[in-house]
């Protein structure tokens, strides 16, 4: 892909935070998008608004670069890193955004940005919507005024950043917003030369995750404002179509799966460990790993040499370890912890297993396909149905542990089936290639820039 595919513009990828080994696939996919855009010549900046320290942010960026998931620390910028002036106190853009006023005594405050800013501690799930005053201080530590809430602070930073970029090269700006909360706060940003492309990472439904299930509370306001974004990128057609059926079609919704990069040479089925089944992801309730362990208790009794590896960390580790011991599986089921090389795990595996109750797309499943690893997956909202539509694995009715056992047994005991599924997996992964993802994104940006902003 060449630079000509992306319109001539500044590209800003806006995320709430990017911290190694936190937020699962969200962090991985946001970084991957930035890297793929950089390779395509779009030269994006990665913007975050978490109020960590400069040293902490530097350490996070160094880790990403070391792991090869970010090209260079210089592509990252953080609001609170840039809120402090070199000689102390708040930077000029923060002071200019402030009005007269002081702290609200109803809140406790914490000092950030080297003492330049004091943030109210808001104990509310919708903390980001507060207009409680944020206190701005000068180099002597004296208050110079307040900014009315996080939204006003974020927009002031973006306005200043946009002004600086245009002084360097006067061209339009495309913001790729990776967070619903941030989308709510910037949708009213009144800059005619800014376009906002909003991505989606997760499911919008509450249990039992049917098309008519209640909306997740975090999504309710978002759906009201979503037509105002210049484009909305859904990771699967299944989710986009569910949303259209419920809310009606809109002109700005596109299907744009998160892309994955496969190895240059895939490992043939014959060279893999024929009994190895792997899971990659957080050890969290939504992954329903108890299903995987219980099913594997039955599989291992019938398939000599079968082993299950649950890679990841999370709050359910102790419970899962206890279940392994309870079922007498400690010789065949292991929890190795986190891996920084998921490709190596997938290259050894005969099967990738997912028992999630829900996904946005399922990044680990996409990686399995890219590595030619056959998949066994529950048919859930969202991801497996779309990605396995052309083969590469076996879809199992959601929650059916008997069918899960049968599918695992079939794949583990049939070398010809594993080989066929491996070939199909590699073919299926071509629909998730970075080149295709960047073509879709570039087209969305070009369309957005070709007309007036929607918001």
Short mmCIF file of C-alpha atoms in Angstrom, two decimals:
data_model
loop_
_atom_site.label_atom_id
_atom_site.label_comp_id
_atom_site.label_asym_id
_atom_site.label_seq_id
_atom_site.Cartn_x
_atom_site.Cartn_y
_atom_site.Cartn_z
CA UNK A 1 0.00 0.00 0.00
CA UNK A 2 1.23 3.50 -0.81
CA UNK A 3 0.80 6.91 0.74
CA UNK A 4 -1.53 7.81 -2.11
CA UNK A 5 -4.25 5.55 -0.69
CA UNK A 6 -4.68 7.78 2.37
CA UNK A 7 -5.79 11.37 1.73
CA UNK A 8 -3.27 14.07 2.60
CA UNK A 9 -4.17 14.78 6.23
CA UNK A 10 -2.96 14.56 9.79
CA UNK A 11 -4.05 11.29 11.42
CA UNK A 12 -4.61 11.15 15.18
CA UNK A 13 -5.48 7.88 16.91
CA UNK A 14 -7.22 8.81 20.16
CA UNK A 15 -7.32 6.28 23.01
CA UNK A 16 -8.18 6.57 26.68
CA UNK A 17 -4.99 4.73 27.66
CA UNK A 18 -2.42 2.32 26.25
CA UNK A 19 -0.71 0.26 28.93
CA UNK A 20 1.12 -3.04 28.36
CA UNK A 21 -0.87 -6.16 29.30
CA UNK A 22 -3.95 -4.12 30.19
CA UNK A 23 -7.32 -4.00 28.39
CA UNK A 24 -6.66 -7.17 26.40
CA UNK A 25 -7.30 -7.03 22.68
CA UNK A 26 -8.22 -3.33 22.79
CA UNK A 27 -4.63 -2.27 23.40
CA UNK A 28 -3.24 -4.75 20.88
CA UNK A 29 -5.65 -3.74 18.11
CA UNK A 30 -5.22 0.02 18.67
CA UNK A 31 -1.44 -0.32 18.47
CA UNK A 32 -1.72 -2.62 15.47
CA UNK A 33 -3.88 -0.09 13.62
CA UNK A 34 -1.31 2.63 14.30
CA UNK A 35 1.52 0.42 13.06
CA UNK A 36 -0.35 -0.58 9.92
CA UNK A 37 -1.20 3.05 9.16
CA UNK A 38 2.45 4.00 9.64
CA UNK A 39 3.53 1.29 7.20
CA UNK A 40 0.92 2.60 4.74
CA UNK A 41 2.49 6.05 4.96
CA UNK A 42 -0.21 7.81 7.00
CA UNK A 43 2.20 8.62 9.90
CA UNK A 44 -0.38 8.63 12.73
CA UNK A 45 0.12 10.03 16.21
CA UNK A 46 -1.14 7.95 19.14
CA UNK A 47 -2.89 10.18 21.69
CA UNK A 48 -3.83 9.15 25.23
CA UNK A 49 -5.50 11.00 28.11
CA UNK A 50 -4.68 8.88 31.17
CA UNK A 51 -3.23 10.94 34.01
CA UNK A 52 -0.17 8.82 34.65
CA UNK A 53 3.33 10.20 35.16
CA UNK A 54 5.79 11.07 32.42
CA UNK A 55 8.07 8.29 33.62
CA UNK A 56 5.27 5.72 33.59
CA UNK A 57 4.25 6.68 30.06
CA UNK A 58 7.87 6.49 28.90
CA UNK A 59 8.15 2.99 30.39
CA UNK A 60 4.94 1.86 28.66
CA UNK A 61 6.17 3.14 25.30
CA UNK A 62 9.57 1.53 25.71
CA UNK A 63 7.86 -1.80 26.42
CA UNK A 64 5.72 -1.50 23.29
CA UNK A 65 8.77 -0.72 21.16
CA UNK A 66 10.75 -3.58 22.72
CA UNK A 67 7.91 -5.99 21.92
CA UNK A 68 7.76 -4.75 18.35
CA UNK A 69 4.17 -3.48 18.54
CA UNK A 70 5.13 0.21 18.20
CA UNK A 71 7.65 1.69 15.78
CA UNK A 72 9.06 4.40 18.04
CA UNK A 73 8.22 6.24 21.27
CA UNK A 74 7.87 9.49 19.30
CA UNK A 75 4.51 8.47 17.83
CA UNK A 76 2.90 8.71 21.31
CA UNK A 77 1.58 11.88 22.94
CA UNK A 78 -0.27 12.22 26.24
CA UNK A 79 -2.45 15.08 27.45
CA UNK A 80 -1.03 15.22 30.96
CA UNK A 81 2.57 14.88 29.78
CA UNK A 82 1.95 18.05 27.75
CA UNK A 83 -0.10 19.91 30.36
CA UNK A 84 2.88 21.03 32.43
CA UNK A 85 5.06 23.95 31.36
CA UNK A 86 8.84 23.34 31.34
CA UNK A 87 9.32 25.93 34.10
CA UNK A 88 6.51 24.54 36.25
CA UNK A 89 2.78 25.11 36.42
CA UNK A 90 0.37 24.58 33.58
CA UNK A 91 1.26 24.91 29.90
CA UNK A 92 -0.07 27.89 27.98
CA UNK A 93 -2.88 25.95 26.28
CA UNK A 94 -4.25 24.83 29.67
CA UNK A 95 -4.11 28.30 31.16
CA UNK A 96 -5.85 29.77 28.12
CA UNK A 97 -8.68 27.26 28.50
CA UNK A 98 -9.27 28.19 32.15
CA UNK A 99 -11.94 30.53 33.46
CA UNK A 100 -12.18 32.16 36.86
CA UNK A 101 -13.22 29.84 39.65
CA UNK A 102 -12.01 27.38 42.24
CA UNK A 103 -12.32 23.80 43.41
CA UNK A 104 -15.71 22.33 44.28
CA UNK A 105 -15.67 21.48 48.03
CA UNK A 106 -17.98 18.52 47.32
CA UNK A 107 -15.05 16.66 45.76
CA UNK A 108 -11.65 15.46 46.82
CA UNK A 109 -8.88 16.37 44.38
CA UNK A 110 -5.65 14.76 43.25
CA UNK A 111 -2.62 16.48 41.80
CA UNK A 112 -1.31 15.43 38.36
CA UNK A 113 0.98 16.77 35.63
CA UNK A 114 3.65 17.73 38.15
CA UNK A 115 1.18 19.77 40.19
CA UNK A 116 -0.08 21.78 37.21
CA UNK A 117 -3.58 20.27 37.37
CA UNK A 118 -5.87 19.03 40.13
CA UNK A 119 -8.55 16.57 39.09
CA UNK A 120 -11.81 16.01 40.99
CA UNK A 121 -12.29 12.46 42.24
CA UNK A 122 -15.69 11.55 40.79
CA UNK A 123 -17.22 8.35 42.14
CA UNK A 124 -19.61 7.71 39.28
CA UNK A 125 -19.56 5.30 36.31
CA UNK A 126 -20.14 8.34 34.11
CA UNK A 127 -17.26 10.28 35.65
CA UNK A 128 -16.10 11.47 32.24
CA UNK A 129 -19.30 13.51 31.78
CA UNK A 130 -18.82 15.60 34.91
CA UNK A 131 -18.46 19.35 34.60
CA UNK A 132 -16.93 19.57 38.08
CA UNK A 133 -14.14 22.17 37.98
CA UNK A 134 -10.60 21.00 37.20
CA UNK A 135 -8.13 23.32 38.92
CA UNK A 136 -5.24 24.81 36.93
CA UNK A 137 -2.14 26.07 38.79
CA UNK A 138 0.79 28.29 37.90
CA UNK A 139 4.50 27.70 38.48
CA UNK A 140 4.21 28.93 42.06
CA UNK A 141 1.43 26.43 42.77
CA UNK A 142 -1.25 29.10 42.88
CA UNK A 143 -4.60 28.45 41.17
CA UNK A 144 -5.13 30.45 37.98
CA UNK A 145 -8.64 29.20 37.25
CA UNK A 146 -10.63 26.12 36.35
CA UNK A 147 -11.69 24.09 33.34
CA UNK A 148 -15.24 22.74 33.36
CA UNK A 149 -14.79 18.98 33.36
CA UNK A 150 -12.81 16.40 31.46
CA UNK A 151 -14.53 17.04 28.13
CA UNK A 152 -13.50 20.69 28.15
CA UNK A 153 -9.93 19.74 29.11
CA UNK A 154 -9.66 17.10 26.39
CA UNK A 155 -11.05 19.41 23.71
CA UNK A 156 -8.68 22.20 24.76
CA UNK A 157 -5.73 19.85 24.31
CA UNK A 158 -6.94 18.64 20.93
CA UNK A 159 -7.53 22.22 19.78
CA UNK A 160 -4.01 23.20 20.80
CA UNK A 161 -2.53 20.10 19.22
CA UNK A 162 -4.44 20.70 15.98
CA UNK A 163 -3.21 24.29 15.86
CA UNK A 164 0.39 23.14 16.25
CA UNK A 165 0.08 20.52 13.53
CA UNK A 166 -1.48 22.99 11.09
CA UNK A 167 1.31 25.47 11.75
CA UNK A 168 3.68 22.74 10.59
CA UNK A 169 1.54 21.67 7.61
CA UNK A 170 -1.88 23.22 6.98
CA UNK A 171 -4.00 20.24 6.09
CA UNK A 172 -7.18 18.61 7.46
CA UNK A 173 -7.20 16.34 10.49
CA UNK A 174 -8.73 12.88 10.86
CA UNK A 175 -9.26 11.65 14.42
CA UNK A 176 -9.66 7.88 14.75
CA UNK A 177 -11.44 7.58 18.08
CA UNK A 178 -10.91 4.22 19.79
CA UNK A 179 -13.02 4.88 22.92
CA UNK A 180 -16.77 5.38 23.42
CA UNK A 181 -16.21 7.68 26.39
CA UNK A 182 -13.88 9.89 24.38
CA UNK A 183 -16.28 9.82 21.46
CA UNK A 184 -19.02 11.21 23.70
CA UNK A 185 -16.74 14.06 24.79
CA UNK A 186 -15.37 15.12 21.41
CA UNK A 187 -18.44 14.68 19.21
CA UNK A 188 -19.23 18.36 19.79
CA UNK A 189 -15.73 19.56 18.88
CA UNK A 190 -16.52 22.46 16.57
CA UNK A 191 -13.62 22.35 14.14
CA UNK A 192 -14.82 22.27 10.54
CA UNK A 193 -11.55 20.78 9.30
CA UNK A 194 -11.64 17.79 11.64
CA UNK A 195 -13.31 14.50 10.78
CA UNK A 196 -13.97 11.85 13.43
CA UNK A 197 -13.87 8.17 12.49
CA UNK A 198 -15.08 6.07 15.44
CA UNK A 199 -13.98 2.45 15.83
CA UNK A 200 -15.79 -0.28 17.77
CA UNK A 201 -14.00 -2.92 19.85
CA UNK A 202 -16.62 -4.81 21.82
CA UNK A 203 -20.20 -5.99 22.07
CA UNK A 204 -23.01 -3.52 22.79
CA UNK A 205 -25.38 -6.00 24.47
CA UNK A 206 -25.97 -7.29 27.98
CA UNK A 207 -26.44 -11.01 28.80
CA UNK A 208 -27.78 -13.22 27.31
CA UNK A 209 -26.32 -11.40 24.29
CA UNK A 210 -29.26 -11.85 21.94
CA UNK A 211 -30.15 -9.31 19.28
CA UNK A 212 -32.96 -7.96 21.51
CA UNK A 213 -30.99 -7.99 24.78
CA UNK A 214 -30.69 -4.81 26.83
CA UNK A 215 -28.02 -2.38 25.71
CA UNK A 216 -24.93 -2.13 27.85
CA UNK A 217 -25.26 1.11 29.84
CA UNK A 218 -22.05 2.50 28.33
CA UNK A 219 -23.59 2.27 24.86
CA UNK A 220 -26.96 3.97 25.39
CA UNK A 221 -25.80 7.56 24.97
CA UNK A 222 -23.32 6.52 22.31
CA UNK A 223 -26.03 5.21 20.01
CA UNK A 224 -27.82 8.54 20.29
CA UNK A 225 -24.77 10.42 19.02
CA UNK A 226 -23.27 7.82 16.65
CA UNK A 227 -24.89 9.31 13.48
CA UNK A 228 -22.84 12.46 14.15
CA UNK A 229 -19.51 10.71 13.60
CA UNK A 230 -18.11 10.90 10.09
CA UNK A 231 -17.76 7.10 10.01
CA UNK A 232 -18.31 4.22 12.43
CA UNK A 233 -16.19 1.11 11.88
CA UNK A 234 -17.80 -2.14 13.07
CA UNK A 235 -15.45 -5.12 13.43
CA UNK A 236 -17.97 -7.66 12.07
CA UNK A 237 -20.91 -7.68 9.68
CA UNK A 238 -22.88 -9.66 12.28
CA UNK A 239 -22.74 -6.80 14.79
CA UNK A 240 -23.30 -4.09 12.17
CA UNK A 241 -26.36 -5.95 10.88
CA UNK A 242 -27.74 -6.45 14.41
CA UNK A 243 -27.41 -2.71 14.98
CA UNK A 244 -29.07 -1.89 11.66
CA UNK A 245 -31.97 -4.25 12.40
CA UNK A 246 -32.51 -2.56 15.77
CA UNK A 247 -31.79 1.10 15.04
CA UNK A 248 -32.02 1.35 11.26
CA UNK A 249 -29.34 1.77 8.62
CA UNK A 250 -27.22 4.91 8.68
CA UNK A 251 -24.92 6.31 6.03
CA UNK A 252 -21.79 6.28 8.13
CA UNK A 253 -21.52 2.62 9.26
CA UNK A 254 -18.88 0.37 7.72
CA UNK A 255 -17.55 -3.13 8.38
CA UNK A 256 -13.83 -2.89 9.09
CA UNK A 257 -12.34 -5.90 10.93
CA UNK A 258 -9.22 -5.45 13.01
CA UNK A 259 -6.32 -6.83 10.99
CA UNK A 260 -3.67 -9.32 12.03
CA UNK A 261 -0.23 -10.09 10.62
CA UNK A 262 0.55 -13.74 10.02
CA UNK A 263 3.97 -15.37 9.78
CA UNK A 264 5.82 -15.38 6.47
CA UNK A 265 5.79 -19.19 6.53
CA UNK A 266 3.13 -21.16 8.38
CA UNK A 267 3.91 -24.34 10.30
CA UNK A 268 2.41 -27.40 8.54
CA UNK A 269 -0.04 -29.54 10.48
CA UNK A 270 2.33 -32.50 10.43
CA UNK A 271 4.97 -30.48 12.31
CA UNK A 272 2.64 -29.36 15.12
CA UNK A 273 1.99 -31.08 18.43
CA UNK A 274 -1.04 -33.17 17.49
CA UNK A 275 -2.47 -33.16 21.02
CA UNK A 276 -1.94 -29.54 22.01
CA UNK A 277 -5.03 -27.32 22.46
CA UNK A 278 -4.42 -23.68 23.37
CA UNK A 279 -6.47 -20.76 24.64
CA UNK A 280 -5.16 -17.18 24.55
CA UNK A 281 -6.81 -14.39 26.53
CA UNK A 282 -7.72 -12.95 29.89
CA UNK A 283 -8.66 -15.37 32.66
CA UNK A 284 -11.98 -13.59 33.10
CA UNK A 285 -15.60 -14.73 33.63
CA UNK A 286 -16.66 -13.71 30.11
CA UNK A 287 -14.19 -16.20 28.62
CA UNK A 288 -16.06 -19.14 30.28
CA UNK A 289 -12.86 -21.13 30.67
CA UNK A 290 -14.63 -23.52 33.01
CA UNK A 291 -16.37 -24.82 29.88
CA UNK A 292 -12.99 -25.46 28.28
CA UNK A 293 -11.66 -27.31 31.31
CA UNK A 294 -14.77 -29.45 31.83
CA UNK A 295 -14.91 -30.35 28.15
CA UNK A 296 -11.24 -31.21 28.16
CA UNK A 297 -11.71 -33.59 31.10
CA UNK A 298 -13.82 -35.73 28.76
CA UNK A 299 -11.57 -35.24 25.74
CA UNK A 300 -8.39 -36.22 27.56
CA UNK A 301 -10.01 -39.45 28.74
CA UNK A 302 -10.55 -40.46 25.11
CA UNK A 303 -7.57 -38.88 23.30
CA UNK A 304 -4.17 -40.03 24.60
CA UNK A 305 -1.59 -37.26 24.70
CA UNK A 306 -4.12 -34.42 24.57
CA UNK A 307 -3.13 -31.32 26.56
CA UNK A 308 -4.79 -27.96 27.20
CA UNK A 309 -2.87 -24.71 27.78
CA UNK A 310 -4.73 -21.65 29.08
CA UNK A 311 -2.44 -18.70 28.31
CA UNK A 312 -3.14 -15.41 30.08
CA UNK A 313 -3.70 -13.80 33.45
CA UNK A 314 -6.76 -12.53 35.25
CA UNK A 315 -9.02 -12.59 38.26
CA UNK A 316 -10.17 -16.19 37.70
CA UNK A 317 -6.76 -17.84 37.87
CA UNK A 318 -7.26 -19.29 41.36
CA UNK A 319 -10.74 -20.60 40.57
CA UNK A 320 -9.55 -22.21 37.34
CA UNK A 321 -6.54 -23.81 39.04
CA UNK A 322 -8.88 -25.21 41.69
CA UNK A 323 -11.16 -26.67 39.00
CA UNK A 324 -8.19 -28.31 37.30
CA UNK A 325 -7.20 -29.99 40.57
CA UNK A 326 -10.80 -30.93 41.39
CA UNK A 327 -11.15 -32.74 38.05
CA UNK A 328 -7.74 -34.41 38.36
CA UNK A 329 -6.40 -32.67 35.27
CA UNK A 330 -3.20 -31.14 36.67
CA UNK A 331 -1.09 -33.40 34.41
CA UNK A 332 -2.85 -32.36 31.20
CA UNK A 333 -4.16 -28.81 31.80
CA UNK A 334 -1.74 -25.94 32.52
CA UNK A 335 -2.01 -22.18 33.02
CA UNK A 336 1.41 -20.90 31.86
CA UNK A 337 0.61 -17.19 32.35
CA UNK A 338 1.13 -14.35 29.90
CA UNK A 339 3.05 -14.72 26.67
CA UNK A 340 4.70 -11.96 24.68
CA UNK A 341 4.93 -14.29 21.67
CA UNK A 342 1.43 -15.61 20.95
CA UNK A 343 2.51 -16.61 17.45
CA UNK A 344 4.94 -19.16 18.86
CA UNK A 345 2.14 -20.63 21.00
CA UNK A 346 -0.17 -20.88 18.01
CA UNK A 347 2.51 -22.39 15.78
CA UNK A 348 2.88 -25.36 18.14
CA UNK A 349 -0.85 -25.95 18.57
CA UNK A 350 -3.11 -28.45 16.88
CA UNK A 351 -6.22 -26.47 17.87
CA UNK A 352 -7.11 -22.99 19.07
CA UNK A 353 -10.13 -23.10 21.41
CA UNK A 354 -12.43 -20.25 22.40
CA UNK A 355 -15.36 -20.56 24.79
CA UNK A 356 -16.11 -16.84 25.22
CA UNK A 357 -19.65 -15.71 25.99
CA UNK A 358 -19.15 -12.64 23.79
CA UNK A 359 -16.46 -10.79 21.85
CA UNK A 360 -16.05 -7.69 19.77
CA UNK A 361 -14.23 -9.56 17.06
CA UNK A 362 -11.90 -11.98 18.79
CA UNK A 363 -8.35 -10.92 18.03
CA UNK A 364 -6.73 -14.14 19.24
CA UNK A 365 -9.02 -16.16 16.97
CA UNK A 366 -7.96 -13.97 14.04
CA UNK A 367 -4.31 -14.58 14.94
CA UNK A 368 -4.96 -18.33 15.05
CA UNK A 369 -6.32 -18.23 11.51
CA UNK A 370 -3.31 -16.19 10.34
CA UNK A 371 -1.03 -18.90 11.77
CA UNK A 372 -3.00 -21.71 10.13
CA UNK A 373 -4.18 -23.07 13.48
CA UNK A 374 -7.57 -24.84 13.29
CA UNK A 375 -10.24 -23.29 15.51
CA UNK A 376 -13.01 -24.71 17.66
CA UNK A 377 -15.33 -21.92 18.80
CA UNK A 378 -18.73 -21.29 20.29
CA UNK A 379 -21.04 -19.50 17.84
CA UNK A 380 -21.39 -16.24 19.78
CA UNK A 381 -21.90 -12.55 19.20
CA UNK A 382 -19.49 -11.51 17.70
CA UNK A 383 -16.56 -12.75 15.63
CA UNK A 384 -16.37 -16.53 15.11
CA UNK A 385 -19.29 -16.75 12.69
CA UNK A 386 -17.82 -14.02 10.45
CA UNK A 387 -14.23 -15.20 10.57
CA UNK A 388 -15.03 -18.90 10.05
CA UNK A 389 -17.56 -18.33 7.28
CA UNK A 390 -15.03 -19.57 4.74
CA UNK A 391 -13.74 -22.44 6.88
CA UNK A 392 -10.77 -22.84 9.15
CA UNK A 393 -12.58 -24.26 12.13
CA UNK A 394 -15.68 -25.76 13.66
CA UNK A 395 -18.50 -23.59 15.05
CA UNK A 396 -20.26 -25.11 18.04
CA UNK A 397 -23.73 -24.05 19.31
CA UNK A 398 -23.21 -21.50 22.06
CA UNK A 399 -22.80 -23.14 25.47
CA UNK A 400 -23.17 -26.73 24.20
CA UNK A 401 -20.37 -28.55 26.03
CA UNK A 402 -21.31 -31.92 24.46
CA UNK A 403 -20.82 -30.43 20.99
CA UNK A 404 -17.59 -28.81 22.18
CA UNK A 405 -16.24 -32.18 23.29
CA UNK A 406 -17.22 -33.78 19.98
CA UNK A 407 -15.57 -31.03 17.92
CA UNK A 408 -12.31 -31.20 19.88
CA UNK A 409 -12.25 -34.99 19.67
CA UNK A 410 -12.80 -34.88 15.90
CA UNK A 411 -10.01 -32.40 15.21
CA UNK A 412 -7.50 -33.99 17.57
CA UNK A 413 -7.97 -37.51 16.17
CA UNK A 414 -8.25 -36.72 12.44
CA UNK A 415 -4.99 -35.58 10.85
CA UNK A 416 -6.64 -35.03 7.45
CA UNK A 417 -9.27 -32.79 9.01
CA UNK A 418 -6.59 -30.76 10.81
CA UNK A 419 -4.69 -30.29 7.55
CA UNK A 420 -7.81 -29.18 5.68
CA UNK A 421 -8.83 -26.76 8.43
CA UNK A 422 -5.29 -25.36 8.58
CA UNK A 423 -5.35 -24.60 4.84
CA UNK A 424 -8.80 -23.02 5.15
CA UNK A 425 -7.61 -20.95 8.11
CA UNK A 426 -4.84 -19.36 6.08
CA UNK A 427 -7.31 -18.56 3.29
CA UNK A 428 -9.79 -17.08 5.79
CA UNK A 429 -7.07 -14.89 7.27
CA UNK A 430 -6.58 -13.07 3.96
CA UNK A 431 -9.82 -11.17 4.67
CA UNK A 432 -8.14 -9.88 7.84
CA UNK A 433 -4.90 -8.74 6.25
CA UNK A 434 -3.43 -5.31 7.07
CA UNK A 435 -3.52 -4.35 3.38
CA UNK A 436 -7.27 -4.95 3.20
CA UNK A 437 -7.86 -3.19 6.54
CA UNK A 438 -5.90 -0.14 5.41
CA UNK A 439 -7.77 0.01 2.10
CA UNK A 440 -11.06 0.08 4.02
CA UNK A 441 -9.81 2.71 6.46
CA UNK A 442 -8.30 4.90 3.75
CA UNK A 443 -11.57 4.79 1.81
CA UNK A 444 -13.54 5.77 4.92
CA UNK A 445 -11.22 8.71 5.55
CA UNK A 446 -11.41 9.84 1.93
CA UNK A 447 -15.21 9.72 1.98
CA UNK A 448 -15.37 11.66 5.24
CA UNK A 449 -13.02 14.35 3.95
CA UNK A 450 -14.96 14.68 0.70
CA UNK A 451 -18.00 16.23 2.42
CA UNK A 452 -18.93 18.47 5.33
CA UNK A 453 -18.50 17.10 8.84
CA UNK A 454 -21.57 15.35 10.25
CA UNK A 455 -21.41 16.61 13.82
#
